Amino acid sequence: MREFLEDADKHRDDGYGRAQHLNRVELPKRFYKEVGVGSTVGGFAVTLDGKTPRTPAQKPVVVPHQAVAAVMAEEWAAQQEFIDPKTMPVVRLINSAVEAGDERVEALREEIVKYSGNDLLLYRADTPRELVAEQERVWDAVLVTLARHFEIGFQPTIGILHQPQPAPTLERLRLSLADAELIEAVALNSLTGITGSGLLSIALREGLLTPEEVWTAAHVDEDYNIRLWGAVEEATERRAKRQLEFDAAVRVLELVRAA
């Protein structure tokens, strides 16, 4: 499998003349007819004309959950004349998990805990009043839910100066992730990066929030600015791309948790 799954979505075709044409990255043509899912050594894999796809680093993509392989197969089957990696968020997410390897699981879990200690939900604005009120309304509810669920406490602060969180709180969050396997840990890291919040990712994993509630909480500041100034096309496009990645990570997380 070529490296297009890693690189192609870094470029775009502006369509303005020869210079832009020369900078265009051509998408590879679909090279397979039949898409399936089969069992193999180590789990399950998509089959493209009977062959197992590989990551950009040439690792065979094998997953422990048949349902995850089935979703990947849906993305492969949906490709038309050309293969567009932007339309394959689950495949790209799983590729990154396969390339990380099981040896990275502990580091991936720890990254979520590290985020949680400097979390979006813990650093508050002091003005304007409407934004402060909205942060309190949405984010305080999440913190209270987590605090009750895990029997821990948080120390939110105003501004950007670092405010250490209680060590017992971080340790309890760390323990909650101890059973997160590789694919789940990668999906949670993706969610954490998209939302800027390890706490929201953990709350979603624990079933304390719905995906919609997580998305709303992650965009309190952005939504306030949209209400104040209106939407900007470029920002809207970036948000749509984040939503696609968010939905893919949520789907993978749900499939793994249901297994």
Short mmCIF file of C-alpha atoms in Angstrom, two decimals:
data_model
loop_
_atom_site.label_atom_id
_atom_site.label_comp_id
_atom_site.label_asym_id
_atom_site.label_seq_id
_atom_site.Cartn_x
_atom_site.Cartn_y
_atom_site.Cartn_z
CA MET A 1 0.00 0.00 0.00
CA ARG A 2 1.41 3.35 -1.01
CA GLU A 3 2.01 6.23 1.34
CA PHE A 4 -1.01 8.12 0.04
CA LEU A 5 -2.93 7.29 3.22
CA GLU A 6 -0.43 9.40 5.10
CA ASP A 7 0.40 12.18 2.69
CA ALA A 8 -2.35 12.81 0.16
CA ASP A 9 -4.62 14.82 2.44
CA LYS A 10 -1.81 17.33 3.09
CA HIS A 11 -2.34 18.74 -0.37
CA ARG A 12 -5.23 20.10 -2.41
CA ASP A 13 -6.00 20.97 -6.02
CA ASP A 14 -6.76 24.68 -6.37
CA GLY A 15 -7.61 24.24 -10.05
CA TYR A 16 -6.15 27.60 -11.10
CA GLY A 17 -3.93 27.05 -14.11
CA ARG A 18 -0.78 25.16 -14.91
CA ALA A 19 1.20 25.98 -11.75
CA GLN A 20 -1.55 24.60 -9.57
CA HIS A 21 -1.84 21.57 -11.82
CA LEU A 22 1.85 20.82 -11.37
CA ASN A 23 1.44 21.00 -7.60
CA ARG A 24 -1.53 18.64 -7.69
CA VAL A 25 -1.13 15.30 -5.95
CA GLU A 26 -2.87 12.67 -8.00
CA LEU A 27 -4.99 10.24 -6.05
CA PRO A 28 -4.21 6.60 -6.82
CA LYS A 29 -6.70 4.65 -8.85
CA ARG A 30 -8.73 1.97 -7.19
CA PHE A 31 -6.68 -1.18 -7.77
CA TYR A 32 -9.07 -3.82 -6.40
CA LYS A 33 -12.52 -5.15 -7.22
CA GLU A 34 -13.65 -7.22 -4.24
CA VAL A 35 -13.62 -6.08 -0.60
CA GLY A 36 -14.14 -8.49 2.25
CA VAL A 37 -13.27 -9.26 5.86
CA GLY A 38 -11.49 -12.42 6.92
CA SER A 39 -9.91 -13.99 9.97
CA THR A 40 -6.14 -14.21 10.03
CA VAL A 41 -3.28 -14.69 12.44
CA GLY A 42 -3.77 -12.16 15.23
CA GLY A 43 -7.37 -11.26 14.49
CA PHE A 44 -9.28 -9.91 11.50
CA ALA A 45 -8.33 -8.04 8.37
CA VAL A 46 -9.87 -6.35 5.37
CA THR A 47 -9.22 -8.22 2.14
CA LEU A 48 -8.79 -6.44 -1.18
CA ASP A 49 -9.05 -9.09 -3.87
CA GLY A 50 -7.97 -11.52 -1.19
CA LYS A 51 -4.94 -9.53 -0.02
CA THR A 52 -4.49 -7.74 3.33
CA PRO A 53 -3.85 -3.98 3.08
CA ARG A 54 -0.70 -2.59 4.66
CA THR A 55 0.09 0.66 6.41
CA PRO A 56 2.39 3.27 4.82
CA ALA A 57 5.20 1.58 6.78
CA GLN A 58 4.22 -1.74 5.18
CA LYS A 59 2.74 -3.35 8.28
CA PRO A 60 -0.23 -5.65 7.61
CA VAL A 61 -3.41 -4.14 9.04
CA VAL A 62 -4.78 -6.76 11.43
CA VAL A 63 -7.19 -5.86 14.23
CA PRO A 64 -8.57 -7.90 17.15
CA HIS A 65 -12.20 -6.92 16.49
CA GLN A 66 -14.20 -8.11 13.51
CA ALA A 67 -16.57 -5.14 13.81
CA VAL A 68 -13.68 -2.68 13.39
CA ALA A 69 -12.44 -4.55 10.33
CA ALA A 70 -15.98 -4.42 8.91
CA VAL A 71 -16.09 -0.62 9.22
CA MET A 72 -12.72 -0.36 7.50
CA ALA A 73 -14.05 -2.59 4.73
CA GLU A 74 -16.99 -0.20 4.28
CA GLU A 75 -14.57 2.66 3.68
CA TRP A 76 -12.52 0.65 1.18
CA ALA A 77 -15.67 -0.48 -0.63
CA ALA A 78 -16.99 3.09 -0.84
CA GLN A 79 -14.02 4.27 -2.92
CA GLN A 80 -14.85 4.96 -6.55
CA GLU A 81 -12.41 5.34 -9.44
CA PHE A 82 -9.81 6.93 -7.18
CA ILE A 83 -8.90 6.28 -3.55
CA ASP A 84 -9.31 9.38 -1.40
CA PRO A 85 -7.84 8.97 2.11
CA LYS A 86 -9.86 11.94 3.36
CA THR A 87 -12.93 9.73 3.08
CA MET A 88 -11.28 6.91 5.06
CA PRO A 89 -10.88 8.26 8.61
CA VAL A 90 -11.27 4.88 10.32
CA VAL A 91 -8.69 3.26 8.03
CA ARG A 92 -6.24 6.07 8.78
CA LEU A 93 -6.90 5.83 12.52
CA ILE A 94 -6.33 2.08 12.56
CA ASN A 95 -3.21 2.45 10.42
CA SER A 96 -1.75 4.77 13.04
CA ALA A 97 -2.57 2.23 15.76
CA VAL A 98 -0.93 -0.61 13.84
CA GLU A 99 2.18 1.47 13.24
CA ALA A 100 2.35 2.53 16.90
CA GLY A 101 2.32 -1.08 18.09
CA ASP A 102 1.44 -2.54 21.46
CA GLU A 103 4.68 -1.22 22.93
CA ARG A 104 3.21 2.28 22.74
CA VAL A 105 0.01 1.56 24.68
CA GLU A 106 1.26 2.75 28.06
CA ALA A 107 2.65 5.97 26.58
CA LEU A 108 -0.65 6.60 24.77
CA ARG A 109 -2.61 6.18 28.00
CA GLU A 110 -0.23 8.47 29.83
CA GLU A 111 -0.65 11.15 27.17
CA ILE A 112 -4.36 11.32 27.96
CA VAL A 113 -3.63 11.70 31.66
CA LYS A 114 -1.09 14.42 30.88
CA TYR A 115 -3.72 16.28 28.85
CA SER A 116 -6.18 15.91 31.71
CA GLY A 117 -3.80 17.61 34.08
CA ASN A 118 -3.75 20.69 31.83
CA ASP A 119 -7.24 20.29 30.51
CA LEU A 120 -9.36 22.68 28.47
CA LEU A 121 -12.10 22.42 31.10
CA LEU A 122 -9.79 23.60 33.89
CA TYR A 123 -8.60 26.92 32.41
CA ARG A 124 -11.30 29.57 32.39
CA ALA A 125 -11.75 33.00 30.89
CA ASP A 126 -12.24 36.01 33.17
CA THR A 127 -14.12 38.00 30.51
CA PRO A 128 -16.48 38.52 28.76
CA ARG A 129 -19.27 37.72 31.19
CA GLU A 130 -21.32 35.71 28.69
CA LEU A 131 -18.40 33.40 27.90
CA VAL A 132 -17.55 32.96 31.57
CA ALA A 133 -21.15 31.97 32.28
CA GLU A 134 -21.22 29.48 29.40
CA GLN A 135 -17.96 27.85 30.48
CA GLU A 136 -19.29 27.53 34.00
CA ARG A 137 -22.60 26.10 32.82
CA VAL A 138 -21.14 23.44 30.51
CA TRP A 139 -17.73 22.67 31.94
CA ASP A 140 -18.65 22.69 35.62
CA ALA A 141 -21.32 20.08 34.93
CA VAL A 142 -18.71 17.80 33.33
CA LEU A 143 -16.26 18.25 36.20
CA VAL A 144 -18.95 17.52 38.79
CA THR A 145 -19.98 14.38 36.92
CA LEU A 146 -16.39 13.14 36.74
CA ALA A 147 -15.71 14.07 40.37
CA ARG A 148 -18.71 12.09 41.57
CA HIS A 149 -18.00 9.13 39.31
CA PHE A 150 -14.36 8.75 40.33
CA GLU A 151 -14.60 10.33 43.82
CA ILE A 152 -11.93 12.89 42.97
CA GLY A 153 -11.54 16.66 42.95
CA PHE A 154 -10.37 19.28 40.46
CA GLN A 155 -8.85 22.73 40.82
CA PRO A 156 -9.98 24.96 37.92
CA THR A 157 -8.24 28.28 37.48
CA ILE A 158 -8.72 31.58 35.67
CA GLY A 159 -6.17 32.44 33.01
CA ILE A 160 -3.35 30.42 31.51
CA LEU A 161 -0.89 30.04 34.41
CA HIS A 162 -0.33 26.39 35.21
CA GLN A 163 -2.46 25.02 38.02
CA PRO A 164 -1.35 21.55 39.17
CA GLN A 165 -4.17 19.08 39.73
CA PRO A 166 -4.24 16.88 42.84
CA ALA A 167 -1.99 13.83 42.47
CA PRO A 168 -4.76 11.44 43.66
CA THR A 169 -7.01 12.80 40.90
CA LEU A 170 -4.49 12.11 38.17
CA GLU A 171 -3.73 8.67 39.60
CA ARG A 172 -7.41 7.75 39.61
CA LEU A 173 -7.74 8.85 36.00
CA ARG A 174 -4.63 6.84 35.14
CA LEU A 175 -6.11 3.72 36.73
CA SER A 176 -9.33 4.19 34.77
CA LEU A 177 -7.35 3.83 31.54
CA ALA A 178 -5.30 0.82 32.63
CA ASP A 179 -7.39 -1.60 30.57
CA ALA A 180 -7.45 0.48 27.38
CA GLU A 181 -6.00 -1.63 24.58
CA LEU A 182 -4.02 -0.28 21.63
CA ILE A 183 -6.87 0.63 19.26
CA GLU A 184 -8.92 2.13 22.07
CA ALA A 185 -5.94 4.15 23.32
CA VAL A 186 -5.31 5.53 19.83
CA ALA A 187 -8.98 6.45 19.40
CA LEU A 188 -8.98 8.18 22.80
CA ASN A 189 -5.82 10.08 21.89
CA SER A 190 -7.44 11.21 18.67
CA LEU A 191 -10.48 12.43 20.60
CA THR A 192 -8.27 14.15 23.14
CA GLY A 193 -6.34 16.00 20.44
CA ILE A 194 -9.49 17.03 18.60
CA THR A 195 -11.29 18.29 21.71
CA GLY A 196 -8.27 19.55 23.64
CA SER A 197 -9.54 17.59 26.61
CA GLY A 198 -8.49 14.31 28.13
CA LEU A 199 -11.31 14.67 30.64
CA LEU A 200 -13.94 14.73 27.90
CA SER A 201 -12.41 11.63 26.32
CA ILE A 202 -12.44 9.79 29.64
CA ALA A 203 -16.01 10.90 30.34
CA LEU A 204 -17.07 9.55 26.95
CA ARG A 205 -15.30 6.23 27.55
CA GLU A 206 -17.02 5.87 30.92
CA GLY A 207 -20.43 6.54 29.40
CA LEU A 208 -20.85 9.75 31.40
CA LEU A 209 -21.35 11.93 28.31
CA THR A 210 -22.74 11.37 24.84
CA PRO A 211 -20.62 12.19 21.79
CA GLU A 212 -22.86 15.20 21.19
CA GLU A 213 -22.28 16.48 24.71
CA VAL A 214 -18.52 16.03 24.30
CA TRP A 215 -18.53 17.94 21.01
CA THR A 216 -20.55 20.78 22.52
CA ALA A 217 -18.29 21.05 25.57
CA ALA A 218 -15.18 21.09 23.39
CA HIS A 219 -16.51 24.02 21.35
CA VAL A 220 -17.82 26.38 24.01
CA ASP A 221 -15.27 29.07 23.16
CA GLU A 222 -15.53 28.59 19.40
CA ASP A 223 -19.32 28.63 19.43
CA TYR A 224 -19.31 31.80 21.50
CA ASN A 225 -17.11 33.51 18.93
CA ILE A 226 -19.35 32.32 16.11
CA ARG A 227 -22.38 33.79 17.84
CA LEU A 228 -20.49 37.03 18.36
CA TRP A 229 -18.73 37.45 15.01
CA GLY A 230 -20.34 34.95 12.69
CA ALA A 231 -18.86 31.89 11.00
CA VAL A 232 -15.68 32.11 8.90
CA GLU A 233 -15.51 29.80 5.88
CA GLU A 234 -11.99 28.55 6.56
CA ALA A 235 -12.78 27.84 10.21
CA THR A 236 -15.98 26.09 9.19
CA GLU A 237 -14.04 23.82 6.84
CA ARG A 238 -11.52 22.98 9.56
CA ARG A 239 -14.35 22.20 11.96
CA ALA A 240 -15.99 19.88 9.42
CA LYS A 241 -12.71 17.98 9.04
CA ARG A 242 -12.41 17.69 12.83
CA GLN A 243 -15.97 16.44 13.00
CA LEU A 244 -15.15 13.68 10.51
CA GLU A 245 -12.15 12.57 12.55
CA PHE A 246 -14.14 12.89 15.77
CA ASP A 247 -16.97 10.71 14.47
CA ALA A 248 -14.50 8.07 13.27
CA ALA A 249 -12.74 7.89 16.65
CA VAL A 250 -16.09 7.71 18.46
CA ARG A 251 -17.23 4.89 16.22
CA VAL A 252 -14.05 2.90 16.80
CA LEU A 253 -14.27 3.50 20.54
CA GLU A 254 -17.88 2.33 20.63
CA LEU A 255 -17.09 -0.82 18.63
CA VAL A 256 -14.18 -1.73 20.88
CA ARG A 257 -16.15 -1.07 24.06
CA ALA A 258 -19.04 -3.19 22.80
CA ALA A 259 -16.81 -6.16 21.95
#
